[in-house]
mmCIF file of C-alpha atoms and ligand atoms in Angstrom:
data_model
loop_
_atom_site.group_PDB
_atom_site.id
_atom_site.type_symbol
_atom_site.label_atom_id
_atom_site.label_comp_id
_atom_site.label_asym_id
_atom_site.label_seq_id
_atom_site.Cartn_x
_atom_site.Cartn_y
_atom_site.Cartn_z
ATOM 1 C CA MET T 1 65.202 114.421 148.475
ATOM 2 C CA LEU T 2 64.679 118.177 148.425
ATOM 3 C CA THR T 3 61.891 119.467 150.700
ATOM 4 C CA LEU T 4 59.726 122.512 150.023
ATOM 5 C CA HIS T 5 58.259 123.884 153.246
ATOM 6 C CA GLY T 6 55.216 126.127 153.071
ATOM 7 C CA PHE T 7 51.597 125.830 152.023
ATOM 8 C CA PRO T 8 49.776 125.622 148.672
ATOM 9 C CA PHE T 9 47.585 128.693 149.340
ATOM 10 C CA SER T 10 50.766 130.810 149.323
ATOM 11 C CA ASN T 11 51.626 132.565 146.095
ATOM 12 C CA TYR T 12 55.324 132.706 147.035
ATOM 13 C CA HIS T 13 55.305 128.969 147.794
ATOM 14 C CA ASN T 14 53.747 128.388 144.385
ATOM 15 C CA ILE T 15 56.483 130.341 142.575
ATOM 16 C CA VAL T 16 59.048 127.850 143.838
ATOM 17 C CA LYS T 17 56.745 124.863 143.383
ATOM 18 C CA HIS T 18 56.115 125.857 139.747
ATOM 19 C CA ALA T 19 59.883 126.044 139.104
ATOM 20 C CA LEU T 20 60.414 122.640 140.770
ATOM 21 C CA LEU T 21 57.665 121.026 138.700
ATOM 22 C CA TYR T 22 58.874 122.650 135.462
ATOM 23 C CA LYS T 23 62.399 121.392 136.054
ATOM 24 C CA GLY T 24 61.134 117.932 136.998
ATOM 25 C CA ILE T 25 63.027 117.963 140.298
ATOM 26 C CA PRO T 26 61.758 115.343 142.770
ATOM 27 C CA PHE T 27 60.641 117.073 145.975
ATOM 28 C CA GLU T 28 58.572 116.557 149.065
ATOM 29 C CA GLU T 29 56.046 119.240 150.024
ATOM 30 C CA GLN T 30 55.940 119.739 153.786
ATOM 31 C CA ILE T 31 52.950 121.817 154.882
ATOM 32 C CA ALA T 32 54.025 124.502 157.363
ATOM 33 C CA TYR T 33 52.158 127.721 158.151
ATOM 34 C CA PRO T 34 53.594 131.082 159.229
ATOM 35 C CA GLY T 35 53.887 131.292 162.984
ATOM 36 C CA SER T 36 54.322 127.524 163.358
ATOM 37 C CA ASN T 37 57.321 125.908 165.012
ATOM 38 C CA GLU T 38 57.803 123.785 161.858
ATOM 39 C CA LEU T 39 58.285 126.867 159.708
ATOM 40 C CA MET T 40 60.369 128.768 162.283
ATOM 41 C CA ALA T 41 62.718 125.772 162.376
ATOM 42 C CA VAL T 42 63.572 126.147 158.690
ATOM 43 C CA SER T 43 62.874 129.818 157.901
ATOM 44 C CA PRO T 44 64.481 132.441 160.173
ATOM 45 C CA ALA T 45 61.916 135.077 159.157
ATOM 46 C CA GLY T 46 59.091 132.572 159.678
ATOM 47 C CA LYS T 47 57.892 133.107 156.120
ATOM 48 C CA ALA T 48 56.845 130.554 153.514
ATOM 49 C CA PRO T 49 58.406 129.147 151.435
ATOM 50 C CA ALA T 50 61.596 127.593 152.730
ATOM 51 C CA MET T 51 63.609 124.719 151.337
ATOM 52 C CA THR T 52 65.851 121.968 152.641
ATOM 53 C CA THR T 53 68.220 121.060 149.824
ATOM 54 C CA GLU T 54 69.363 117.520 149.077
ATOM 55 C CA SER T 55 72.559 118.295 151.019
ATOM 56 C CA GLY T 56 70.522 119.437 154.029
ATOM 57 C CA THR T 57 71.040 123.209 153.661
ATOM 58 C CA GLN T 58 68.093 125.302 154.788
ATOM 59 C CA LEU T 59 67.205 128.281 152.633
ATOM 60 C CA SER T 60 64.401 130.803 152.469
ATOM 61 C CA GLU T 61 63.211 133.712 150.270
ATOM 62 C CA SER T 62 61.548 132.627 147.048
ATOM 63 C CA SER T 63 63.969 134.461 144.730
ATOM 64 C CA VAL T 64 66.910 132.791 146.472
ATOM 65 C CA LEU T 65 65.210 129.413 146.162
ATOM 66 C CA VAL T 66 64.517 129.705 142.435
ATOM 67 C CA GLU T 67 68.045 130.974 141.741
ATOM 68 C CA TYR T 68 69.355 128.013 143.759
ATOM 69 C CA LEU T 69 67.288 125.646 141.620
ATOM 70 C CA GLU T 70 68.775 127.205 138.474
ATOM 71 C CA ASP T 71 72.307 126.718 139.808
ATOM 72 C CA ALA T 72 71.805 123.210 141.187
ATOM 73 C CA TYR T 73 69.510 121.884 138.425
ATOM 74 C CA PRO T 74 70.385 123.944 135.333
ATOM 75 C CA GLU T 75 68.235 122.038 132.819
ATOM 76 C CA PRO T 76 65.667 122.891 131.682
ATOM 77 C CA SER T 77 66.683 126.495 132.305
ATOM 78 C CA LEU T 78 64.258 129.208 133.313
ATOM 79 C CA PHE T 79 66.704 131.984 132.394
ATOM 80 C CA PRO T 80 68.083 133.007 128.997
ATOM 81 C CA ALA T 81 71.828 132.310 128.696
ATOM 82 C CA GLU T 82 72.780 135.774 127.447
ATOM 83 C CA PRO T 83 73.580 138.140 130.375
ATOM 84 C CA ASP T 84 71.523 141.144 129.225
ATOM 85 C CA ALA T 85 68.460 138.991 128.524
ATOM 86 C CA LYS T 86 68.949 137.242 131.872
ATOM 87 C CA ALA T 87 69.076 140.599 133.672
ATOM 88 C CA GLN T 88 65.861 141.641 131.914
ATOM 89 C CA VAL T 89 64.160 138.531 133.289
ATOM 90 C CA ARG T 90 65.429 139.369 136.780
ATOM 91 C CA GLN T 91 64.185 142.931 136.317
ATOM 92 C CA LEU T 92 60.677 141.654 135.556
ATOM 93 C CA MET T 93 60.810 139.302 138.565
ATOM 94 C CA LYS T 94 61.788 142.179 140.842
ATOM 95 C CA ILE T 95 59.170 144.544 139.430
ATOM 96 C CA SER T 96 56.467 141.895 139.833
ATOM 97 C CA GLU T 97 57.369 141.461 143.475
ATOM 98 C CA LEU T 98 58.058 145.069 144.494
ATOM 99 C CA TYR T 99 55.429 147.000 142.565
ATOM 100 C CA LEU T 100 52.590 144.491 142.138
ATOM 101 C CA GLU T 101 52.678 141.773 144.804
ATOM 102 C CA LEU T 102 53.917 143.690 147.840
ATOM 103 C CA PRO T 103 51.635 146.754 147.597
ATOM 104 C CA ALA T 104 48.547 144.601 146.975
ATOM 105 C CA ARG T 105 49.540 142.388 149.931
ATOM 106 C CA ARG T 106 48.844 145.373 152.216
ATOM 107 C CA LEU T 107 45.155 144.820 151.417
ATOM 108 C CA LEU T 108 45.192 141.151 152.500
ATOM 109 C CA PRO T 109 43.673 141.901 155.928
ATOM 110 C CA ALA T 110 40.620 143.251 154.098
ATOM 111 C CA LEU T 111 40.542 140.372 151.615
ATOM 112 C CA LEU T 112 40.986 137.565 154.149
ATOM 113 C CA GLY T 113 39.110 139.159 157.035
ATOM 114 C CA ASN T 114 37.010 142.258 157.418
ATOM 115 C CA ALA T 115 39.688 144.818 158.267
ATOM 116 C CA THR T 116 39.074 148.370 157.112
ATOM 117 C CA ILE T 117 41.907 149.858 155.092
ATOM 118 C CA HIS T 118 42.560 153.557 155.594
ATOM 119 C CA ASP T 119 42.121 155.790 152.525
ATOM 120 C CA SER T 120 45.739 156.950 152.739
ATOM 121 C CA THR T 121 46.903 153.317 152.578
ATOM 122 C CA LEU T 122 44.618 152.657 149.610
ATOM 123 C CA ALA T 123 46.125 155.679 147.842
ATOM 124 C CA GLU T 124 49.691 154.527 148.526
ATOM 125 C CA VAL T 125 48.907 151.006 147.347
ATOM 126 C CA ARG T 126 47.263 152.293 144.186
ATOM 127 C CA ALA T 127 50.218 154.596 143.411
ATOM 128 C CA THR T 128 52.674 151.704 143.668
ATOM 129 C CA LEU T 129 50.431 149.425 141.617
ATOM 130 C CA ASP T 130 50.259 152.126 138.945
ATOM 131 C CA ARG T 131 54.067 152.151 138.916
ATOM 132 C CA GLY T 132 54.122 148.363 138.464
ATOM 133 C CA THR T 133 51.514 148.619 135.728
ATOM 134 C CA ARG T 134 53.587 151.212 133.851
ATOM 135 C CA CYS T 135 56.649 148.951 134.130
ATOM 136 C CA LEU T 136 54.734 145.989 132.736
ATOM 137 C CA ILE T 137 53.336 148.025 129.845
ATOM 138 C CA GLU T 138 56.871 149.089 128.988
ATOM 139 C CA LEU T 139 58.738 145.833 129.553
ATOM 140 C CA ALA T 140 56.471 142.818 129.144
ATOM 141 C CA ARG T 141 56.510 141.398 125.624
ATOM 142 C CA PHE T 142 53.830 138.714 125.830
ATOM 143 C CA SER T 143 55.290 137.100 122.704
ATOM 144 C CA PRO T 144 53.862 134.794 123.907
ATOM 145 C CA PHE T 145 55.826 134.800 127.194
ATOM 146 C CA VAL T 146 56.665 137.840 129.304
ATOM 147 C CA ALA T 147 60.282 138.074 128.189
ATOM 148 C CA GLY T 148 59.995 136.584 124.698
ATOM 149 C CA ASN T 149 59.416 133.197 123.124
ATOM 150 C CA GLU T 150 60.570 131.029 126.055
ATOM 151 C CA LEU T 151 58.985 130.511 129.463
ATOM 152 C CA THR T 152 61.241 132.094 132.106
ATOM 153 C CA LEU T 153 61.132 132.892 135.799
ATOM 154 C CA ALA T 154 59.588 136.235 134.784
ATOM 155 C CA ASP T 155 56.421 134.344 133.760
ATOM 156 C CA ILE T 156 56.357 132.303 136.945
ATOM 157 C CA TYR T 157 56.952 135.341 139.165
ATOM 158 C CA LEU T 158 54.365 137.462 137.411
ATOM 159 C CA ARG T 159 51.717 134.726 137.476
ATOM 160 C CA TYR T 160 51.822 134.385 141.243
ATOM 161 C CA ALA T 161 52.625 138.057 141.940
ATOM 162 C CA LEU T 162 49.293 138.885 140.301
ATOM 163 C CA SER T 163 47.221 136.660 142.625
ATOM 164 C CA ILE T 164 46.526 139.396 145.162
ATOM 165 C CA PRO T 165 46.303 142.408 142.761
ATOM 166 C CA LYS T 166 43.698 140.473 140.737
ATOM 167 C CA MET T 167 41.501 140.168 143.830
ATOM 168 C CA ALA T 168 42.342 143.432 145.613
ATOM 169 C CA GLY T 169 42.043 145.734 142.592
ATOM 170 C CA PRO T 170 38.351 145.172 141.796
ATOM 171 C CA ALA T 171 37.394 144.664 145.464
ATOM 172 C CA HIS T 172 39.078 147.732 146.960
ATOM 173 C CA LEU T 173 40.549 150.016 144.319
ATOM 174 C CA GLU T 174 37.990 150.173 141.502
ATOM 175 C CA TRP T 175 40.846 149.033 139.287
ATOM 176 C CA ASN T 176 41.617 145.873 137.359
ATOM 177 C CA VAL T 177 45.209 145.035 136.517
ATOM 178 C CA MET T 178 44.042 142.602 133.828
ATOM 179 C CA GLU T 179 42.459 145.483 131.926
ATOM 180 C CA ALA T 180 45.232 147.979 132.662
ATOM 181 C CA VAL T 181 47.986 146.090 130.837
ATOM 182 C CA PRO T 182 47.391 145.219 127.158
ATOM 183 C CA GLY T 183 48.076 141.537 126.516
ATOM 184 C CA LEU T 184 48.086 140.577 130.190
ATOM 185 C CA ALA T 185 44.702 138.829 130.236
ATOM 186 C CA ALA T 186 45.544 136.634 127.211
ATOM 187 C CA TRP T 187 48.963 135.770 128.684
ATOM 188 C CA ASP T 188 47.351 134.934 132.042
ATOM 189 C CA ALA T 189 44.812 132.644 130.367
ATOM 190 C CA MET T 190 47.627 130.936 128.421
ATOM 191 C CA MET T 191 49.648 130.423 131.608
ATOM 192 C CA ALA T 192 46.618 128.974 133.408
ATOM 193 C CA GLU T 193 46.268 126.310 130.686
ATOM 194 C CA SER T 194 49.568 124.566 131.489
ATOM 195 C CA GLY T 195 49.367 121.260 133.354
ATOM 196 C CA ILE T 196 51.687 122.621 136.039
ATOM 197 C CA SER T 197 49.505 125.705 136.641
ATOM 198 C CA LYS T 198 46.396 123.513 136.772
ATOM 199 C CA SER T 199 47.885 121.193 139.384
ATOM 200 C CA ILE T 200 49.178 124.120 141.475
ATOM 201 C CA ASP T 201 45.800 125.877 141.277
ATOM 202 C CA ALA T 202 44.016 122.646 142.290
ATOM 203 C CA ASP T 203 46.361 122.202 145.270
ATOM 204 C CA MET T 204 45.757 125.833 146.205
ATOM 205 C CA ARG T 205 41.978 125.394 146.167
ATOM 206 C CA ALA T 206 42.306 122.174 148.179
ATOM 207 C CA ASN T 207 44.382 124.006 150.828
ATOM 208 C CA THR T 208 42.027 126.999 151.171
ATOM 209 C CA ALA T 209 39.879 125.698 154.049
ATOM 210 C CA ASP T 210 42.880 124.500 156.043
ATOM 211 C CA PHE T 211 44.725 127.781 155.498
ATOM 212 C CA MET T 212 41.677 129.862 156.483
ATOM 213 C CA ALA T 213 41.244 127.723 159.613
ATOM 214 C CA HIS T 214 44.880 128.403 160.428
ATOM 215 C CA VAL T 215 44.450 132.177 159.907
ATOM 216 C CA THR T 216 41.255 132.271 161.984
ATOM 217 C CA GLY T 217 42.812 130.104 164.690
ATOM 218 C CA SER T 218 45.953 132.191 164.958
ATOM 219 C CA GLN T 219 43.918 135.401 165.134
ATOM 220 C CA GLY T 220 41.492 134.017 167.688
HETATM 221 N N1 LIG B 1 60.069 137.776 150.540
HETATM 222 C C1 LIG B 1 59.464 136.489 150.868
HETATM 223 C C2 LIG B 1 57.972 136.696 151.077
HETATM 224 C C3 LIG B 1 57.277 135.416 151.506
HETATM 225 C C4 LIG B 1 55.936 135.693 152.162
HETATM 226 O O1 LIG B 1 55.527 136.831 152.420
HETATM 227 N N2 LIG B 1 55.228 134.607 152.425
HETATM 228 C C5 LIG B 1 53.980 134.715 153.131
HETATM 229 C C6 LIG B 1 53.042 133.612 152.687
HETATM 230 S S1 LIG B 1 52.445 133.930 151.051
HETATM 231 C C7 LIG B 1 54.239 134.545 154.610
HETATM 232 O O2 LIG B 1 54.929 133.638 155.013
HETATM 233 N N3 LIG B 1 53.657 135.445 155.421
HETATM 234 C C8 LIG B 1 53.785 135.381 156.850
HETATM 235 C C9 LIG B 1 54.442 136.576 157.435
HETATM 236 O O3 LIG B 1 54.684 137.568 156.728
HETATM 237 O O4 LIG B 1 54.712 136.540 158.629
HETATM 238 C C10 LIG B 1 59.742 135.480 149.753
HETATM 239 O O5 LIG B 1 60.007 135.902 148.614
HETATM 240 O O6 LIG B 1 59.758 134.265 150.015
#
């Protein structure tokens, strides 16, 4: 059986877990935290998530993992068949990661601990988030899904890419992504209603204490 290595508090882990659950692929979830020997053994960069395929191949990087799932388990598909539409979904996935998730992630030390973030960093983060926001306003359709009338990987990527901006914006930037993009809040509420989202969110909440203990332990 396929194994997903990582931890349920991780938004990147949850991108892959959501795709696995949507496709109905049987998998085992192996809890492994960054910095642990378990994760280093399967992920050369030591990042979550990683995957051991049914044939025993070890892979990492969430976008690689979800593309692998599409290739190995094509139905139900999370991409449109038509090449231009498929590229537009990939474009939204990339934008979600590069211009929303990654800049906001720079504020994690302040969100998870009590680190002070320099004003110049806050300004850089905000500038990149504004870029991501402009992209979403231009590209996201919310009709009702991000790329049209079918759920795609663009929805799954955006849902979990927004986890940190949703917290970091109001807490550190006097900015709220949910208000900045018309249609985003209603789409987010719709996404949260799915059974898969609810089970992932419940697993995430259940993992919070263990993850925080791991973070505190590895810092102390
Ligand atoms: N580009 C990676 C990012 C994964 C990532 O940053 N995962 C976090 C957990 S949410 C992690 O493992 N952080 C530990 C580290 O950066 O050392 C992916 O798409 O899988």
